[in-house]
Amino acid sequence: LACSQTAKPANQQSWQTQIQGGSRQSPIDIRSSESVHDPQLTPLSISYDPSDCLQIWNNGDSFLVEFDDSKDNSVVSGGPLENHYKLKQFHFHWGAENNRGSEHTINSLVYPAELHLVHWNAEKFRTFDEAIFSENGLAVIGVFLKLGRKHDGLQKLVNALPAVKYKDSTVEFSNFNPSCMIPSCLDYWTYPGSLTTPPQTESVTWVIMKKPIEFGDDQLSAFRSLLFTPFGEKLENMVDNFRQQQPLMNRVVRATIL
Ligand SMILES: CC(C)NC[C@H](O)COc1ccc(S(N)(=O)=O)cc1
Ligand SMILES: [Zn+2]
C-alpha cells in the first residue's frame, strides 16, 4: 500500500501521510471522555511461556524480541478478541528526550516509551505474514512506560542490547517472560487500527493498557544507545522511532470497567 499521492479526504491535514484510502490508521490520541465503557469487555487472558523466547533482533526500526510461535504456549485471548492470538514478538518505541516517545497518547499525555506485544490470530491464519494482511489478523497489546524505579524484569533485556547495537544484528535470548511487563491493573482501551510502521495494514485490534509500568533512566538510555544504522555506516542513534498520530475518523474507543 503506497502512501497516498491522490487527493486527501477533505478532513485530512496535508502533512499527514495517509495510507491510500486508510480509515483506521494507528497510533491515535485516546480521549478518555469520548471512550465508551463497554460492560461486555471481559478481562484479557494472557499467558506466556518464557521457553518460547528465541532472540533479539535490531531491524533498523526498533529491537524485536522474537518468540517461537510454532506452539500454542504464548497466547492472548478474551477482552475484545474473538479468537486466541499467538505472541510473535515484542518491541518498543521511544524518544530522544523524555517528553516524547510513545505512539499512543492519553488525552494528549505522552509517555517516554511504549511497549508493543504483537500477536497473530492462529485460529484463522496459518502464518504471521498472512495475518498482517488480514482483517482481525493481529492483536497488539500496548503498554506505556514512565520513568521512575528501575524495572528489575527489564534489566535482563537491557543487558543484551549492546549485542544488537547495529541494524541487522541478532543475539540469542532465552527464558524471558514478558508477563513481567504487563501492569497489575488489567484495565484497557481497545480500538480497531493498523500497524504503525510499513506496511501499515489495517489488521490490528489494539489493546492499550490504562496503567503504565515504570522503568529507570539508565534503562531508557540503553534503548537510546542502539543504532538505526548497520556496522560501518554513519552512527545514527535509534531514537524517536514513533509514528505521528492519525485521525480517529469513524472509530469508537471502548474502555473496560474492571
Ligand atoms: C515481511 C514484512 C511484511 N514484515 C512486516 C513486519 O513484520 C511488520 O510487522 C509489524 C508488527 C507490529 C507493528 S506495530 N508498531 O504496529 O506494533 C508494526 C509492524
Ligand atoms: Zn510498535
Tab-separated table of C-alpha atoms and ligand atoms in Angstrom:
chain	number	residue	atom	x	y	z
A	1	LEU	CA	0.000	0.000	0.000
A	2	ALA	CA	1.839	3.120	-1.173
A	3	CYS	CA	1.338	6.318	0.782
A	4	SER	CA	-1.476	8.149	-0.922
A	5	GLN	CA	-0.464	10.531	-3.746
A	6	THR	CA	-4.136	11.145	-4.552
A	7	ALA	CA	-6.213	13.980	-3.118
A	8	LYS	CA	-6.660	13.561	0.630
A	9	PRO	CA	-10.153	13.297	2.093
A	10	ALA	CA	-11.274	16.815	2.993
A	11	ASN	CA	-10.638	16.419	6.707
A	12	GLN	CA	-7.051	15.217	6.283
A	13	GLN	CA	-4.243	17.673	7.085
A	14	SER	CA	-1.902	17.724	4.109
A	15	TRP	CA	1.131	16.861	6.254
A	16	GLN	CA	-0.229	13.501	7.345
A	17	THR	CA	0.948	10.546	5.286
A	18	GLN	CA	-2.296	8.659	4.881
A	19	ILE	CA	-2.375	5.069	3.679
A	20	GLN	CA	-4.305	5.017	0.385
A	21	GLY	CA	-7.964	5.147	1.482
A	22	GLY	CA	-6.948	4.375	5.067
A	23	SER	CA	-9.810	4.806	7.514
A	24	ARG	CA	-8.357	3.074	10.593
A	25	GLN	CA	-4.731	4.103	10.989
A	26	SER	CA	-2.643	3.996	14.178
A	27	PRO	CA	-1.478	5.480	16.506
A	28	ILE	CA	-4.156	7.813	17.892
A	29	ASP	CA	-4.729	10.079	20.858
A	30	ILE	CA	-7.186	8.346	23.204
A	31	ARG	CA	-9.614	10.863	24.693
A	32	SER	CA	-10.926	9.111	27.805
A	33	SER	CA	-14.088	11.249	27.966
A	34	GLU	CA	-15.047	10.125	24.441
A	35	SER	CA	-14.360	6.432	25.059
A	36	VAL	CA	-17.335	4.137	25.612
A	37	HIS	CA	-17.429	1.970	28.759
A	38	ASP	CA	-18.354	-1.475	27.464
A	39	PRO	CA	-19.527	-3.849	30.258
A	40	GLN	CA	-19.240	-6.778	27.844
A	41	LEU	CA	-15.442	-6.348	27.655
A	42	THR	CA	-14.047	-9.212	29.762
A	43	PRO	CA	-10.533	-9.229	31.235
A	44	LEU	CA	-7.733	-10.216	28.856
A	45	SER	CA	-6.384	-13.724	29.323
A	46	ILE	CA	-2.614	-13.524	28.835
A	47	SER	CA	-0.273	-16.449	29.284
A	48	TYR	CA	3.330	-16.517	28.071
A	49	ASP	CA	5.881	-19.330	28.205
A	50	PRO	CA	9.429	-17.950	28.721
A	51	SER	CA	10.863	-21.007	26.967
A	52	ASP	CA	9.295	-19.697	23.711
A	53	CYS	CA	11.681	-16.733	23.762
A	54	LEU	CA	14.247	-17.097	20.953
A	55	GLN	CA	16.293	-13.989	20.102
A	56	ILE	CA	16.629	-10.227	19.980
A	57	TRP	CA	16.970	-8.556	16.543
A	58	ASN	CA	17.732	-4.939	15.628
A	59	ASN	CA	15.676	-4.478	12.454
A	60	GLY	CA	16.580	-0.833	11.932
A	61	ASP	CA	13.207	0.404	13.256
A	62	SER	CA	13.344	-0.962	16.823
A	63	PHE	CA	14.694	-4.036	18.595
A	64	LEU	CA	12.380	-7.042	18.454
A	65	VAL	CA	12.316	-9.900	20.989
A	66	GLU	CA	11.063	-12.815	18.899
A	67	PHE	CA	9.152	-15.865	20.078
A	68	ASP	CA	8.637	-19.391	18.785
A	69	ASP	CA	5.048	-19.277	17.506
A	70	SER	CA	5.026	-22.933	16.394
A	71	LYS	CA	3.334	-23.992	19.651
A	72	ASP	CA	0.279	-22.644	21.454
A	73	ASN	CA	2.011	-21.722	24.709
A	74	SER	CA	2.273	-17.934	24.491
A	75	VAL	CA	-1.195	-16.615	23.761
A	76	VAL	CA	-3.689	-13.862	24.489
A	77	SER	CA	-7.476	-14.207	24.312
A	78	GLY	CA	-10.607	-12.698	25.860
A	79	GLY	CA	-11.321	-8.999	26.064
A	80	PRO	CA	-12.292	-7.778	22.566
A	81	LEU	CA	-10.725	-10.828	20.901
A	82	GLU	CA	-12.925	-13.494	19.263
A	83	ASN	CA	-10.057	-15.968	18.927
A	84	HIS	CA	-6.751	-16.739	20.610
A	85	TYR	CA	-3.713	-14.925	19.251
A	86	LYS	CA	-0.119	-16.166	19.461
A	87	LEU	CA	2.765	-13.942	20.584
A	88	LYS	CA	5.191	-13.368	17.695
A	89	GLN	CA	7.416	-10.546	19.006
A	90	PHE	CA	7.522	-7.537	21.229
A	91	HIS	CA	9.328	-4.239	20.686
A	92	PHE	CA	9.315	-0.662	21.894
A	93	HIS	CA	9.051	2.923	20.628
A	94	TRP	CA	10.853	5.738	22.449
A	95	GLY	CA	12.083	9.332	22.143
A	96	ALA	CA	15.419	11.143	22.108
A	97	GLU	CA	14.128	13.122	25.097
A	98	ASN	CA	11.722	12.232	27.908
A	99	ASN	CA	8.928	14.494	26.577
A	100	ARG	CA	8.231	12.212	23.605
A	101	GLY	CA	8.420	8.552	22.655
A	102	SER	CA	5.052	6.827	22.929
A	103	GLU	CA	2.933	6.317	19.805
A	104	HIS	CA	-0.452	6.445	21.529
A	105	THR	CA	-1.279	9.224	23.977
A	106	ILE	CA	-3.971	9.574	26.637
A	107	ASN	CA	-5.714	12.955	26.475
A	108	SER	CA	-2.545	14.164	24.692
A	109	LEU	CA	-0.345	12.914	27.558
A	110	VAL	CA	2.841	11.474	26.050
A	111	TYR	CA	4.961	8.801	27.721
A	112	PRO	CA	8.716	8.427	27.133
A	113	ALA	CA	8.261	4.921	25.694
A	114	GLU	CA	5.625	2.369	24.629
A	115	LEU	CA	5.841	-1.441	24.531
A	116	HIS	CA	4.037	-3.384	21.780
A	117	LEU	CA	3.350	-7.106	22.264
A	118	VAL	CA	2.454	-8.366	18.776
A	119	HIS	CA	0.162	-11.406	18.449
A	120	TRP	CA	-1.455	-13.046	15.389
A	121	ASN	CA	-4.759	-14.880	15.005
A	122	ALA	CA	-3.694	-18.520	14.860
A	123	GLU	CA	-7.262	-19.801	14.637
A	124	LYS	CA	-7.924	-18.008	11.345
A	125	PHE	CA	-4.491	-17.837	9.662
A	126	ARG	CA	-1.504	-20.103	9.130
A	127	THR	CA	1.314	-17.581	9.475
A	128	PHE	CA	2.061	-14.155	10.934
A	129	ASP	CA	2.831	-12.742	7.477
A	130	GLU	CA	-0.580	-13.887	6.243
A	131	ALA	CA	-2.305	-12.424	9.300
A	132	ILE	CA	-0.772	-8.950	8.951
A	133	PHE	CA	-2.649	-8.510	5.680
A	134	SER	CA	-5.968	-9.782	7.028
A	135	GLU	CA	-8.984	-8.440	8.905
A	136	ASN	CA	-8.728	-9.459	12.582
A	137	GLY	CA	-5.242	-10.749	11.799
A	138	LEU	CA	-3.340	-9.149	14.676
A	139	ALA	CA	-3.787	-8.128	18.299
A	140	VAL	CA	-1.208	-5.729	19.693
A	141	ILE	CA	-1.090	-5.004	23.432
A	142	GLY	CA	0.330	-1.550	24.108
A	143	VAL	CA	1.875	-0.749	27.492
A	144	PHE	CA	3.096	2.744	28.390
A	145	LEU	CA	6.440	3.145	30.162
A	146	LYS	CA	7.060	6.003	32.565
A	147	LEU	CA	10.345	6.931	34.216
A	148	GLY	CA	10.748	6.006	37.874
A	149	ARG	CA	12.088	2.965	39.678
A	150	LYS	CA	14.338	0.622	37.703
A	151	HIS	CA	12.340	-2.305	36.260
A	152	ASP	CA	14.112	-5.438	37.519
A	153	GLY	CA	12.467	-7.735	34.957
A	154	LEU	CA	13.573	-5.494	32.065
A	155	GLN	CA	17.239	-5.479	33.133
A	156	LYS	CA	17.963	-8.888	31.529
A	157	LEU	CA	16.747	-7.416	28.238
A	158	VAL	CA	18.699	-4.167	28.717
A	159	ASN	CA	21.909	-6.143	29.356
A	160	ALA	CA	21.537	-7.844	25.954
A	161	LEU	CA	21.107	-4.601	23.945
A	162	PRO	CA	24.817	-3.840	23.344
A	163	ALA	CA	24.952	-7.119	21.381
A	164	VAL	CA	22.331	-5.767	18.936
A	165	LYS	CA	23.637	-2.186	18.694
A	166	TYR	CA	23.755	-2.220	14.899
A	167	LYS	CA	20.937	-2.675	12.377
A	168	ASP	CA	20.525	-6.337	11.308
A	169	SER	CA	22.383	-7.699	14.343
A	170	THR	CA	20.790	-10.587	16.246
A	171	VAL	CA	21.612	-12.276	19.525
A	172	GLU	CA	20.216	-15.394	21.158
A	173	PHE	CA	17.883	-14.513	24.029
A	174	SER	CA	16.022	-17.073	26.121
A	175	ASN	CA	13.888	-17.579	29.189
A	176	PHE	CA	12.344	-14.152	29.316
A	177	ASN	CA	8.739	-13.863	30.481
A	178	PRO	CA	7.007	-10.777	29.004
A	179	SER	CA	4.326	-11.097	31.721
A	180	CYS	CA	6.680	-9.080	33.945
A	181	MET	CA	5.904	-6.064	31.702
A	182	ILE	CA	2.109	-6.322	31.991
A	183	PRO	CA	0.705	-3.893	34.599
A	184	SER	CA	-1.062	-5.406	37.600
A	185	CYS	CA	-4.191	-3.405	36.696
A	186	LEU	CA	-5.698	-5.078	33.611
A	187	ASP	CA	-7.967	-2.177	32.633
A	188	TYR	CA	-7.544	-1.226	28.948
A	189	TRP	CA	-8.860	0.734	25.988
A	190	THR	CA	-9.453	-1.065	22.685
A	191	TYR	CA	-9.988	0.160	19.118
A	192	PRO	CA	-9.581	-1.084	15.506
A	193	GLY	CA	-6.337	0.177	13.937
A	194	SER	CA	-3.238	-0.567	11.913
A	195	LEU	CA	0.452	-1.343	12.067
A	196	THR	CA	2.325	1.874	12.876
A	197	THR	CA	5.234	1.022	10.546
A	198	PRO	CA	5.145	-0.236	6.935
A	199	PRO	CA	3.124	-1.942	5.550
A	200	GLN	CA	0.711	-0.077	7.960
A	201	THR	CA	-2.011	-2.615	7.162
A	202	GLU	CA	-5.384	-2.166	8.907
A	203	SER	CA	-5.360	-5.597	10.531
A	204	VAL	CA	-4.800	-4.730	14.209
A	205	THR	CA	-7.109	-4.911	17.207
A	206	TRP	CA	-5.324	-2.554	19.597
A	207	VAL	CA	-5.483	-3.168	23.362
A	208	ILE	CA	-3.876	-0.265	25.243
A	209	MET	CA	-3.341	-0.870	28.985
A	210	LYS	CA	-4.573	2.033	31.083
A	211	LYS	CA	-1.773	1.903	33.688
A	212	PRO	CA	1.882	2.395	32.745
A	213	ILE	CA	4.798	0.332	34.026
A	214	GLU	CA	7.866	2.069	35.453
A	215	PHE	CA	11.474	1.787	34.324
A	216	GLY	CA	14.728	3.636	35.078
A	217	ASP	CA	16.663	6.403	33.319
A	218	ASP	CA	19.622	4.083	32.709
A	219	GLN	CA	17.316	1.545	31.073
A	220	LEU	CA	15.893	4.184	28.711
A	221	SER	CA	19.460	5.340	27.957
A	222	ALA	CA	20.282	1.778	26.889
A	223	PHE	CA	17.394	1.913	24.361
A	224	ARG	CA	18.749	5.244	23.063
A	225	SER	CA	22.257	3.826	22.559
A	226	LEU	CA	21.016	1.439	19.875
A	227	LEU	CA	21.636	2.488	16.252
A	228	PHE	CA	19.363	2.754	13.216
A	229	THR	CA	22.422	2.105	11.060
A	230	PRO	CA	24.418	-1.048	10.265
A	231	PHE	CA	28.027	-1.592	11.321
A	232	GLY	CA	30.446	0.518	9.301
A	233	GLU	CA	27.934	3.219	8.398
A	234	LYS	CA	27.477	6.672	9.920
A	235	LEU	CA	26.266	6.317	13.530
A	236	GLU	CA	22.599	7.319	13.923
A	237	ASN	CA	21.117	6.737	17.392
A	238	MET	CA	17.863	4.785	17.366
A	239	VAL	CA	15.530	7.399	18.885
A	240	ASP	CA	12.171	8.983	18.013
A	241	ASN	CA	11.035	5.754	16.301
A	242	PHE	CA	7.350	6.589	16.739
A	243	ARG	CA	4.765	7.450	14.068
A	244	GLN	CA	2.816	10.699	14.052
A	245	GLN	CA	-0.776	10.369	15.208
A	246	GLN	CA	-3.555	9.567	12.762
A	247	PRO	CA	-7.178	10.801	12.564
A	248	LEU	CA	-9.750	8.823	14.570
A	249	MET	CA	-12.231	9.055	11.655
A	250	ASN	CA	-15.262	6.816	12.123
A	251	ARG	CA	-13.992	4.860	15.145
A	252	VAL	CA	-15.013	4.457	18.768
A	253	VAL	CA	-12.540	3.596	21.525
A	254	ARG	CA	-14.039	1.212	24.070
A	255	ALA	CA	-12.939	1.026	27.712
A	256	THR	CA	-13.198	-1.635	30.395
A	257	ILE	CA	-14.713	-1.090	33.792
A	258	LEU	CA	-12.889	-3.855	35.679
B	1	LIG	C1	7.634	-9.330	5.706
B	1	LIG	C2	7.080	-7.980	6.143
B	1	LIG	C3	5.691	-7.704	5.531
B	1	LIG	N1	7.006	-7.948	7.592
B	1	LIG	C4	6.434	-6.710	8.133
B	1	LIG	C5	6.790	-6.555	9.599
B	1	LIG	O1	6.742	-7.786	10.215
B	1	LIG	C6	5.867	-5.525	10.222
B	1	LIG	O2	5.446	-6.003	11.485
B	1	LIG	C7	4.950	-5.073	12.383
B	1	LIG	C8	4.442	-5.554	13.576
B	1	LIG	C9	3.946	-4.652	14.537
B	1	LIG	C10	3.964	-3.283	14.280
B	1	LIG	S1	3.316	-2.164	15.487
B	1	LIG	N2	4.369	-0.996	15.741
B	1	LIG	O3	2.114	-1.589	14.903
B	1	LIG	O4	3.118	-2.921	16.717
B	1	LIG	C11	4.477	-2.791	13.073
B	1	LIG	C12	4.977	-3.690	12.107
B	2	ZN	ZN	5.166	-0.899	17.577
